[in-house]
Tab-separated table of C-alpha atoms and ligand atoms in Angstrom:
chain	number	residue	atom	x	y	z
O	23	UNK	CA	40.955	188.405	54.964
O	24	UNK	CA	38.085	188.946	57.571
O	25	UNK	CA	37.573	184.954	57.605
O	26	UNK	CA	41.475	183.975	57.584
O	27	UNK	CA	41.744	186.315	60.679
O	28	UNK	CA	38.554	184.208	61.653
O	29	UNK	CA	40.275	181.232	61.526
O	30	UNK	CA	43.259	182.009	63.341
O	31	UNK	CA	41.287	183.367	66.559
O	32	UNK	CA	38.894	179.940	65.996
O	33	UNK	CA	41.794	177.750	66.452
O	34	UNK	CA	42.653	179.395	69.898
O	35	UNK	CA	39.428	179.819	70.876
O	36	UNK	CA	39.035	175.639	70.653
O	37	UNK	CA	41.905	175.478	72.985
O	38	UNK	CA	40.043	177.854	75.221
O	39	UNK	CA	36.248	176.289	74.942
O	40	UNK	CA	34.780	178.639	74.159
O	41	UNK	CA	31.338	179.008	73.190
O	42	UNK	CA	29.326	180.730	70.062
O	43	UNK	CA	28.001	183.223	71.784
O	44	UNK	CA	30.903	184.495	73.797
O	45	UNK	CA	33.271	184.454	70.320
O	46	UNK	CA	30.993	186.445	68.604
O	47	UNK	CA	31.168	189.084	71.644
O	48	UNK	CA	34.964	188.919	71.271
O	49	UNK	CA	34.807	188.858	66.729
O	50	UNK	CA	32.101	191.776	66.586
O	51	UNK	CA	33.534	194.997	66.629
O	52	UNK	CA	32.394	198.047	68.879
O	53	UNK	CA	32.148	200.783	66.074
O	54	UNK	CA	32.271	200.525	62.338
O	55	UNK	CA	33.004	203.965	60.533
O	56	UNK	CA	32.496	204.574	57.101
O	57	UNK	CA	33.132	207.832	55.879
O	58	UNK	CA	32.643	209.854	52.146
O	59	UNK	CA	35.419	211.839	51.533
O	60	UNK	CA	35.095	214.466	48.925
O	61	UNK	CA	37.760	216.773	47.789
O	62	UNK	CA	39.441	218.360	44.767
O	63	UNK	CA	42.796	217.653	42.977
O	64	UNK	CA	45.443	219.728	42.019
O	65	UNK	CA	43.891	220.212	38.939
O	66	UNK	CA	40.283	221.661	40.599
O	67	UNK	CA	38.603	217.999	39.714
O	68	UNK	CA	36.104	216.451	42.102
O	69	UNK	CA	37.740	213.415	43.989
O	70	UNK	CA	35.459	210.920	45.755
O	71	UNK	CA	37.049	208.529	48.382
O	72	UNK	CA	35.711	206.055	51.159
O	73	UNK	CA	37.286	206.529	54.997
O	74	UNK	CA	36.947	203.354	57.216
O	75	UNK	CA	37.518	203.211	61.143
O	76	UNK	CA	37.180	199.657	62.560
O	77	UNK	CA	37.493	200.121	66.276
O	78	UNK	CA	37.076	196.557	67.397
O	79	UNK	CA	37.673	196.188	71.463
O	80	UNK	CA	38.471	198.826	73.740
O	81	UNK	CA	38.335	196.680	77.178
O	82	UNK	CA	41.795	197.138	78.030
O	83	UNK	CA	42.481	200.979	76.911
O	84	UNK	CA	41.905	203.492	73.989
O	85	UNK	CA	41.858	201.592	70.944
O	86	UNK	CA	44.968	201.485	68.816
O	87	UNK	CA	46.190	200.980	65.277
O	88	UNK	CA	47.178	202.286	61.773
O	89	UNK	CA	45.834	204.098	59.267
O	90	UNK	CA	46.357	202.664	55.416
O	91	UNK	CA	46.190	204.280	52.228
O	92	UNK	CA	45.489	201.760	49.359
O	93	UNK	CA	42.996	200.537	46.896
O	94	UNK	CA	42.963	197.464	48.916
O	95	UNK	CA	41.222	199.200	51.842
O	96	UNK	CA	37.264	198.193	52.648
O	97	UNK	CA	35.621	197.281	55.603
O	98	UNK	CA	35.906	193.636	55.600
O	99	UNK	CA	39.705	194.220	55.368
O	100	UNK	CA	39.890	196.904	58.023
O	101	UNK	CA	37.890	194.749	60.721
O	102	UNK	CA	39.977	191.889	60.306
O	103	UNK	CA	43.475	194.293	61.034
O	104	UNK	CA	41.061	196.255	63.662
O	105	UNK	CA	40.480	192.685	65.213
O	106	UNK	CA	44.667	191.950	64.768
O	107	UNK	CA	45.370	194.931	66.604
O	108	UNK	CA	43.262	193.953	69.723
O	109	UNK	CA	45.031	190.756	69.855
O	110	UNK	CA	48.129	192.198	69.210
O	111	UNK	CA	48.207	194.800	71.680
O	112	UNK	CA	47.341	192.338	74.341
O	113	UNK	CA	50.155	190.018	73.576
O	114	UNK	CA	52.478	192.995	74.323
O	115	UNK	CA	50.383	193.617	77.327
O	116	UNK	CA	49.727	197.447	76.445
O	117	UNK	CA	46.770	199.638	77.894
O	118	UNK	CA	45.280	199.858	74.570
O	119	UNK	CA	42.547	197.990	72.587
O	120	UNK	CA	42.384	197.523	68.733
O	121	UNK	CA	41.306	199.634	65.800
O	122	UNK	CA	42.613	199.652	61.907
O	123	UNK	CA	41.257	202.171	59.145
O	124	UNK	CA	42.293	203.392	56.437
O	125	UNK	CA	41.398	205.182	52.937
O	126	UNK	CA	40.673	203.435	49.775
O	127	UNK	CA	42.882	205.619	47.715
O	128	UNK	CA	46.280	204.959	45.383
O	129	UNK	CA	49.067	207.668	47.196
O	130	UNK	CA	51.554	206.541	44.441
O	131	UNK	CA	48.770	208.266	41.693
O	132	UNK	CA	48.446	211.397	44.019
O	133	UNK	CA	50.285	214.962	44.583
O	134	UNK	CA	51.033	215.408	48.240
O	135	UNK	CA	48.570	218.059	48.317
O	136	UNK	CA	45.774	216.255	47.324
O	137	UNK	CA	46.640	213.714	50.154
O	138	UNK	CA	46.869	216.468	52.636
O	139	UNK	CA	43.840	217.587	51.850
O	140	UNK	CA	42.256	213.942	51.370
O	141	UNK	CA	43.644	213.186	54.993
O	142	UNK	CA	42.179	216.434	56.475
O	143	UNK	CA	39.055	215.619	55.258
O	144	UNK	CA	39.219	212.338	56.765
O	145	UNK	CA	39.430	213.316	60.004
O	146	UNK	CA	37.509	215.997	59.694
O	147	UNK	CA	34.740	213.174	59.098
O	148	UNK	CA	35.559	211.136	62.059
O	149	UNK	CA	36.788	213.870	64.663
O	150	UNK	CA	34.075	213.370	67.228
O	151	UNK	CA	35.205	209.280	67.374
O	152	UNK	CA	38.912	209.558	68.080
O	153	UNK	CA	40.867	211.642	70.427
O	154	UNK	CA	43.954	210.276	73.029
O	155	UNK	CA	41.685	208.335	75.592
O	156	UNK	CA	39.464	206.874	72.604
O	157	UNK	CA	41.043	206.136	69.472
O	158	UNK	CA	44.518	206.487	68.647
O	159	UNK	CA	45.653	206.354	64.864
O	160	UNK	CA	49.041	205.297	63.805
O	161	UNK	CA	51.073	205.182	60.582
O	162	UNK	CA	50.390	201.784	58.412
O	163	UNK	CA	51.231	201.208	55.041
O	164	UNK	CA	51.725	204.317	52.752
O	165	UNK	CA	50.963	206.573	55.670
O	166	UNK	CA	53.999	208.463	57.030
O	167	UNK	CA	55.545	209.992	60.128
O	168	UNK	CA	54.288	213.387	57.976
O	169	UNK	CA	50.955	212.582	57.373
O	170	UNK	CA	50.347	211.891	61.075
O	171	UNK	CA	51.662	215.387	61.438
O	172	UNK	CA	48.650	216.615	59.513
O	173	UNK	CA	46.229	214.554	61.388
O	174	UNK	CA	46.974	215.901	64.412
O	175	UNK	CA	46.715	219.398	64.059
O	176	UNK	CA	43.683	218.985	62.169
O	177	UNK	CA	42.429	216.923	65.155
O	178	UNK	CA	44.044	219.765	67.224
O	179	UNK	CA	41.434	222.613	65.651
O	180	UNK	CA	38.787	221.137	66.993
O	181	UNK	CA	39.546	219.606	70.194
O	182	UNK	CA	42.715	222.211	71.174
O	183	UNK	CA	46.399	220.618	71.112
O	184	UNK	CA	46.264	217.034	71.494
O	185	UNK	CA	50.100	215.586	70.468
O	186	UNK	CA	48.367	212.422	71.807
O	187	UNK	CA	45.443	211.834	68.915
O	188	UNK	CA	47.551	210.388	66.695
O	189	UNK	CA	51.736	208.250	67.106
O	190	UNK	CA	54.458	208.227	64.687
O	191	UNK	CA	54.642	211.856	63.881
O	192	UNK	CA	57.584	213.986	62.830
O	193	UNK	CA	60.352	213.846	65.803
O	194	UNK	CA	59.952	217.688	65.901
O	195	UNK	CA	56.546	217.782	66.162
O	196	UNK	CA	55.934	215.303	69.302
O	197	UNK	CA	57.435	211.830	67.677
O	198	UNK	CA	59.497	209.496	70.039
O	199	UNK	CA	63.056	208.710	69.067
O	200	UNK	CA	62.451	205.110	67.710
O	201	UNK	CA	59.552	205.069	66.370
O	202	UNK	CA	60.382	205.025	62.962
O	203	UNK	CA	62.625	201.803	63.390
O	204	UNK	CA	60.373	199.938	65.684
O	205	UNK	CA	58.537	197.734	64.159
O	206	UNK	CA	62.093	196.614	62.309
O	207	UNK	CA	63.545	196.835	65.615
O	208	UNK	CA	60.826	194.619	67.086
O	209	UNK	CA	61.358	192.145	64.463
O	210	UNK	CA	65.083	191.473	65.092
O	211	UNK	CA	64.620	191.226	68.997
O	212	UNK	CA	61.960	188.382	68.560
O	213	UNK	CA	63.722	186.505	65.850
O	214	UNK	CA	67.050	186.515	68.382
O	215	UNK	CA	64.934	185.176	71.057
O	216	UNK	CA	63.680	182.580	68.998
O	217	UNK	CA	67.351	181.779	67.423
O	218	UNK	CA	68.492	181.472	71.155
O	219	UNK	CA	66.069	178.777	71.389
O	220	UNK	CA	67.363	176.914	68.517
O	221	UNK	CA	70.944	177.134	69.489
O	222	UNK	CA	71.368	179.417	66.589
O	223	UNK	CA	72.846	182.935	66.548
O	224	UNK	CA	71.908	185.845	63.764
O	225	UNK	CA	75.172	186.475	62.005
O	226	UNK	CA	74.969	182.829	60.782
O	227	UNK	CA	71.558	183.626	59.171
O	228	UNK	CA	70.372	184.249	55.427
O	229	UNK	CA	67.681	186.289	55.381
O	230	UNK	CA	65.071	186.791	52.262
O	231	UNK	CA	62.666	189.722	52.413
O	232	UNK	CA	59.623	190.989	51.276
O	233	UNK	CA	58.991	194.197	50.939
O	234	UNK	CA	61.028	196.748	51.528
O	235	UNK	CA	58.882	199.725	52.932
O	236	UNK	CA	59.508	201.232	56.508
O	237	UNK	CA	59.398	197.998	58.059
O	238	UNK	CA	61.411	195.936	55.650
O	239	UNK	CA	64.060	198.495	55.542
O	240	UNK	CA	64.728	199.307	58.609
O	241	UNK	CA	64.674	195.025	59.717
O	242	UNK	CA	67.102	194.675	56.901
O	243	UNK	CA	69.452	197.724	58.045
O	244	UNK	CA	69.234	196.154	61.616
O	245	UNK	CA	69.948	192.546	61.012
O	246	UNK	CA	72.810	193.381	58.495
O	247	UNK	CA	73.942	195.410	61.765
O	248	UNK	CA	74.255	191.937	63.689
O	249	UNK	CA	75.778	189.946	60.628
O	250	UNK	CA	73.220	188.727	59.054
O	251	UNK	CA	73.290	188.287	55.411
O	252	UNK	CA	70.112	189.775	53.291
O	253	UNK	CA	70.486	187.323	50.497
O	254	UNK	CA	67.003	188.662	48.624
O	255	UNK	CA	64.796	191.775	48.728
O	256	UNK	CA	61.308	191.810	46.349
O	257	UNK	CA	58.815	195.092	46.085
O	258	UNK	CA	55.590	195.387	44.099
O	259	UNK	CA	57.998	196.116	40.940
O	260	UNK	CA	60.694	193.612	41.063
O	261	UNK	CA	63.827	191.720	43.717
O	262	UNK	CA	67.336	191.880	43.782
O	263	UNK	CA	69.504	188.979	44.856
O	264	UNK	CA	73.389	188.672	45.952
O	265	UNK	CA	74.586	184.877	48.035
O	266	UNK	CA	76.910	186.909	49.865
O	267	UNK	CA	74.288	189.622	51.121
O	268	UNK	CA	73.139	192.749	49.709
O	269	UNK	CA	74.596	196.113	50.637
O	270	UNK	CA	71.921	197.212	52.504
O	271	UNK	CA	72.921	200.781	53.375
O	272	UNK	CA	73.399	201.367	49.449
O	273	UNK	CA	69.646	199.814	48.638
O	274	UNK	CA	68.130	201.848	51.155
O	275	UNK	CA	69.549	204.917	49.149
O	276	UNK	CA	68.489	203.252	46.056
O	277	UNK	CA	64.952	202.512	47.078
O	278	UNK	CA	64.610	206.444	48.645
O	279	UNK	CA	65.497	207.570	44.617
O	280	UNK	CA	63.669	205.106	42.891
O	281	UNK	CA	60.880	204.059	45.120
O	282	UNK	CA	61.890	200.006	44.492
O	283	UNK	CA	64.542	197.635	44.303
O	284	UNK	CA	64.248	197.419	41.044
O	285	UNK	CA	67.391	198.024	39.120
O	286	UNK	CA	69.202	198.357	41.914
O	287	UNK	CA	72.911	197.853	40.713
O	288	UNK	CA	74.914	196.242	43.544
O	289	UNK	CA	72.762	192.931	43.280
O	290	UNK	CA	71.549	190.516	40.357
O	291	UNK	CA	67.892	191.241	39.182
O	292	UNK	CA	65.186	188.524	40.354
O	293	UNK	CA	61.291	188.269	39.921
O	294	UNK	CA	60.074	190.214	43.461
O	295	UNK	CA	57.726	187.143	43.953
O	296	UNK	CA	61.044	185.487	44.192
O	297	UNK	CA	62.054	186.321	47.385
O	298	UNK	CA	58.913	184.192	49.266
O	299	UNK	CA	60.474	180.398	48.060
O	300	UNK	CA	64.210	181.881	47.666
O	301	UNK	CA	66.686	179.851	49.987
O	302	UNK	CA	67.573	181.376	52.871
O	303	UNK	CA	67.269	180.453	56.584
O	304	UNK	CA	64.624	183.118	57.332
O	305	UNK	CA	61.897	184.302	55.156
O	306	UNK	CA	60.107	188.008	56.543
O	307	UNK	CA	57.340	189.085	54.648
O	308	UNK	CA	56.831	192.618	55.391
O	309	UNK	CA	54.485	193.975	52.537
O	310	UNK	CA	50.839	193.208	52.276
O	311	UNK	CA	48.555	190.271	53.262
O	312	UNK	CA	47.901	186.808	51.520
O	313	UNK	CA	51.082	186.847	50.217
O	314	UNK	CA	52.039	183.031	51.755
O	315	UNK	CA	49.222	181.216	50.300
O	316	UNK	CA	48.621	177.259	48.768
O	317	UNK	CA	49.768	177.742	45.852
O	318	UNK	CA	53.525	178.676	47.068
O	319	UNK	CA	53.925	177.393	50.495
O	320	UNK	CA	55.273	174.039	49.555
O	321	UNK	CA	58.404	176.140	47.517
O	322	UNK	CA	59.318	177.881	50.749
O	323	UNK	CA	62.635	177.338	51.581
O	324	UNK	CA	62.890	178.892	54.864
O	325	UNK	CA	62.975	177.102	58.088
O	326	UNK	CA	61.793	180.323	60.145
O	327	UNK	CA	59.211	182.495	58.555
O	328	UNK	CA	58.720	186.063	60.638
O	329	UNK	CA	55.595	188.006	59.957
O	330	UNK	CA	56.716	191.635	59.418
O	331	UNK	CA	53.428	192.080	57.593
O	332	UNK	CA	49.959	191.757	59.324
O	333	UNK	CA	48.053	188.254	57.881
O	334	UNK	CA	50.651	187.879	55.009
O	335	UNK	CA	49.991	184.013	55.869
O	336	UNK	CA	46.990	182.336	54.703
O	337	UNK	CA	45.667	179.608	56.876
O	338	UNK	CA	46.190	176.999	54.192
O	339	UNK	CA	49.645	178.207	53.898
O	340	UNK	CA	49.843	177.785	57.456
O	341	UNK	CA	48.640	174.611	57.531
O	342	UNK	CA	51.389	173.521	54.419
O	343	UNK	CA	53.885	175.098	56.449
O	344	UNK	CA	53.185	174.066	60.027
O	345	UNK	CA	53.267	170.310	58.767
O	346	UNK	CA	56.561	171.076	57.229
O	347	UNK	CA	58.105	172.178	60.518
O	348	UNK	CA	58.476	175.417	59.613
O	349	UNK	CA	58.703	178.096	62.623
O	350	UNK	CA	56.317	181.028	62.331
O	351	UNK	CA	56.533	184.089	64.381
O	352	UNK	CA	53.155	185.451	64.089
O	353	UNK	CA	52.821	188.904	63.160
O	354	UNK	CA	50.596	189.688	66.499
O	355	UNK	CA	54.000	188.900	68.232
O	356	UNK	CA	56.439	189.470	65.369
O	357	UNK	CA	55.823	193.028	64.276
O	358	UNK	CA	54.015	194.391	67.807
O	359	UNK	CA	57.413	196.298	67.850
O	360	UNK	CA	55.409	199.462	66.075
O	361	UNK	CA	52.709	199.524	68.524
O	362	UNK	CA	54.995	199.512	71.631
O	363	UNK	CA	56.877	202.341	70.635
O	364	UNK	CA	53.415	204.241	69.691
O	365	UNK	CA	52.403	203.675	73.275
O	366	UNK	CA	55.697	205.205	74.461
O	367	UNK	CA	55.039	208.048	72.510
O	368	UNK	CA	51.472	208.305	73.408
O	369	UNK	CA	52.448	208.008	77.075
O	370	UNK	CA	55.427	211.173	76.452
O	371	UNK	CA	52.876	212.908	74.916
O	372	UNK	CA	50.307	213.027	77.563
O	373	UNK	CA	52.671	213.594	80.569
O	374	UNK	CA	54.750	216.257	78.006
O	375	UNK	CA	58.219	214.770	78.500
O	376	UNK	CA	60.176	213.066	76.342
O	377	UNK	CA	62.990	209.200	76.457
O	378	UNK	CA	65.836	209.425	74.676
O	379	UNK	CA	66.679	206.811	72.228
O	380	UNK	CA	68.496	204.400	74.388
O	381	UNK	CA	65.576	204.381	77.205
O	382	UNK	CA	62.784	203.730	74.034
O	383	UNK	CA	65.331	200.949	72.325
O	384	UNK	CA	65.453	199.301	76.243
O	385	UNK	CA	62.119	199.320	77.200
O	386	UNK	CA	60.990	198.092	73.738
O	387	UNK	CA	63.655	195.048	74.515
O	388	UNK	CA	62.014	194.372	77.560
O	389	UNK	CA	58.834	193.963	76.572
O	390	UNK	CA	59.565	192.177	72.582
O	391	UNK	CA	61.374	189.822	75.156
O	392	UNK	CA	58.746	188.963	77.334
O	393	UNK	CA	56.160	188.645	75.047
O	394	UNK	CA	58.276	186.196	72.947
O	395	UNK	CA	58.828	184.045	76.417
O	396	UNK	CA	55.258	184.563	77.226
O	397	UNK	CA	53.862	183.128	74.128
O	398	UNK	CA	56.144	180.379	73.898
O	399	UNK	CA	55.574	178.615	77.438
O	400	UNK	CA	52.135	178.947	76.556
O	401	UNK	CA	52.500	177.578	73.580
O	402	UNK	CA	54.546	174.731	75.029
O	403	UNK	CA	52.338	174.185	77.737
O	404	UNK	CA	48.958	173.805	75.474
O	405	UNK	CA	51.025	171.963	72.815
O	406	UNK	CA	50.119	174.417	70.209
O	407	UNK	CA	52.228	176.820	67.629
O	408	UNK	CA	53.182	180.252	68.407
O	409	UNK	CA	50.088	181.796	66.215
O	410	UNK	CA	47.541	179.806	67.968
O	411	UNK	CA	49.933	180.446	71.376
O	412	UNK	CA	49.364	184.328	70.642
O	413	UNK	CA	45.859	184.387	70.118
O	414	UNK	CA	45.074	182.463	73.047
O	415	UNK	CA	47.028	184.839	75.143
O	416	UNK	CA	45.617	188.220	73.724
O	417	UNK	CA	41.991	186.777	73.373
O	418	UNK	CA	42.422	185.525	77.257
O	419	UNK	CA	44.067	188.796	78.603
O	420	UNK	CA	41.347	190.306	76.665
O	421	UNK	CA	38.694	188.099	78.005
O	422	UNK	CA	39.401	188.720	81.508
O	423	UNK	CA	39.324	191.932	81.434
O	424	UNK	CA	36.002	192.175	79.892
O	425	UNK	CA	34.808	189.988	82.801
O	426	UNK	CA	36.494	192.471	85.159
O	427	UNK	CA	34.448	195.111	84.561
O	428	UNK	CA	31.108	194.015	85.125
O	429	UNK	CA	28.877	191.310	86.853
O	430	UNK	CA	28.333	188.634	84.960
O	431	UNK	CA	26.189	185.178	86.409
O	432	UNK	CA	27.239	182.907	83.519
O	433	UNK	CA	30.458	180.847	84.259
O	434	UNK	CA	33.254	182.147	81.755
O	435	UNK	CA	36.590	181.116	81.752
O	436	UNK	CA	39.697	182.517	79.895
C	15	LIG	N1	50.245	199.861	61.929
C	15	LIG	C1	51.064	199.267	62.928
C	15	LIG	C2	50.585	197.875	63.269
C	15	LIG	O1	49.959	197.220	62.472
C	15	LIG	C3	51.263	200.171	64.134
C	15	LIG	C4	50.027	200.512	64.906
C	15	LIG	C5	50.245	201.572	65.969
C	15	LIG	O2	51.358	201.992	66.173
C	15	LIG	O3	49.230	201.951	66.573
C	15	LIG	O4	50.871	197.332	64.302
């Protein structure tokens, strides 16, 4: 994942010219935690865990990024997300920098009180190296608004009440309004821009979709909202189809019972893998990584793939799919929706006041909107595709920054 993440800055940093030595400054990151966690289950049995904090570039801000809970967390899978969010949050043009962590653990095997105490632990372990001007955790896959709760009044124990250690908590306990919808949000706004472009408008659309966690859901409640038709949704355990669209209100209280699509009854049952080569306009992956790879990218069907998930392309894939004039929003640009509406709540939270729903849902517009026009004239001006377009924006906002702050003899240029 670390390499594919590699490859993708590589390919903008070719356009940019830049040398060994300067990409390595930008690809190393500033601080690798790795943290034991040990704790007991329910059942007064010793549980051993491993905590990982990448915090990769904090040049323009406190670093930024989500927490996730999965077996499929290490640290050469955290540093390549740590080095997403860096680019990511530049794109958007936020004061922030990039960070990604997480705890190799499997929540779905877990009582919520061993998690509690599991996350507790955690940041018990890496207190002293976050805080709201350092290192700013957010909620990622399998972490929720209440987990973030617990995070930050364990932060807040040692370091007094700090609302801003830690985005999408509980609305009563600091969230913003729109937070929980944002990234889905974020997703819509950029795929209208880019419709608009193509002379195409969203309630003509198909849509296929995979995964169907907070930010699948919430996408597919959205652009059912605006007429499009969700013609496939896949999980981990299985996909449900319908040509005419799914009822999307009814699988969202399916998938809260059941925890998957599976089963679901107002749709015909499909394979979940399915959903990446089923025909539909758009395709949004918006589960794990490495999910587009060689091996299926030829079978996509989809003429506009939008990266919900973070990396769910491989660069193979990419390649396959790029020479088959397929459009992909890249997920630095595609799902940056989350982030944006973290640093409005970061930013309520340190002044102590607090948007409404229709100021967060604006200002989130404004700036999906001009991040989508930003990347594209530099993508037409450079003659390059929107992922390499996005890197070469964050990595040069990024770069001159860096060169702000201090004197430097060499000649660099971003
Ligand atoms: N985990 C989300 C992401 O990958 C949100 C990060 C945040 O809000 O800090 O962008």
């Amino acid at each position: 994942m670390l390499e594919e993440t590699q490859y993708y800055f590589n390919q903008a940093a070719d356009v940019l010219g830049l040398s060994e030595k300067v990409r390595r400054i930008l690809l190393t990151p500033f601080r690798v935690i790795k943290v034991e966690i040990i704790t007991e289950d329910d059942q007064g049995q010793l549980m051993h865990h491993l905590g990982y904090r990448i915090q990769h570039n904090k040049v323009r801000g406190p670093m930024k990024g989500g927490l996730r809970f999965h077996p499929t967390v290490n640290e050469d899978h955290a540093a390549s997300l740590a080095s997403l969010m860096t680019w990511k949050t530049a794109v958007v043009d936020l004061p922030f920098g990039g960070a990604k962590g997480g705890i190799n653990c499997d929540p779905t095997m877990m009582s919520e009180r061993a998690l509690h105490a599991v996350t507790r632990k955690f940041v018990e372990q890496i207190k002293e190296v976050i805080g709201p001007t350092l290192d700013i955790p957010a909620p990622d896959v399998n972490t929720t608004p209440k987990v973030m709760g617990w995070i930050m009044d364990e932060y807040s124990k040692y370091a007094g009440f700090s609302p801003g250690v830690v985005t999408g908590k509980p609305l009563h306990l600091f969230g913003s309004p729109g937070r929980e919808e944002a990234t889905g949000r974020g997703l819509m706004i950029v795929l209208q821009e880019a419709l608009k472009d193509r002379g195409q408008v969203l309630s003509n659309m198909t849509v296929a979709m995979q995964g169907f966690g907070n930010v699948g859901s919430h996408a597919a409640r959205l652009l059912a909202a605006e007429g499009a038709k969700i013609v496939a949704v896949g999980d981990h355990k299985g996909g449900v189809s319908r040509a005419d669209g799914l009822p999307v209100g009814d699988l969202i209280d399916w998938v809260q019972e059941h925890r998957t699509v599976q089963g679901f009854p107002g749709g015909n049952a499909c394979a979940g893998s399915d959903v990446l080569t089923w025909k539909a306009d758009v395709l949004i992956p918006a589960a794990l990584g490495d999910v587009l790879t060689k091996d299926n990218a030829h079978e996509v069907q989809a003429k506009i793939i939008l990266e919900g998930a973070n990396g769910p392309t491989t660069p193979e894939a990419n390649e396959i799919l790029q020479k088959r004039n397929v459009l992909i929003i890249p997920d630095i640009l595609a799902n940056a929706g989350g982030v944006t509406v973290s640093y409005f709540e970061w930013a309520q939270n340190i002044q102590q006041f607090r948007w409404e729903t229709e100021q967060v849902q604006k200002e989130l517009s404004k700036i999906m909107r001009k991040a989508y026009r930003d990347v594209t004239e530099l993508a037409k001006e450079k003659k390059v595709d929107l992922r390499t377009a996005a890197f070469l924006l964050g990595i040069r906002r990024v770069g001159q920054a860096a060169l702000s702050r201090v004197h430097i003899s060499e000649d660099i240029q971003f």
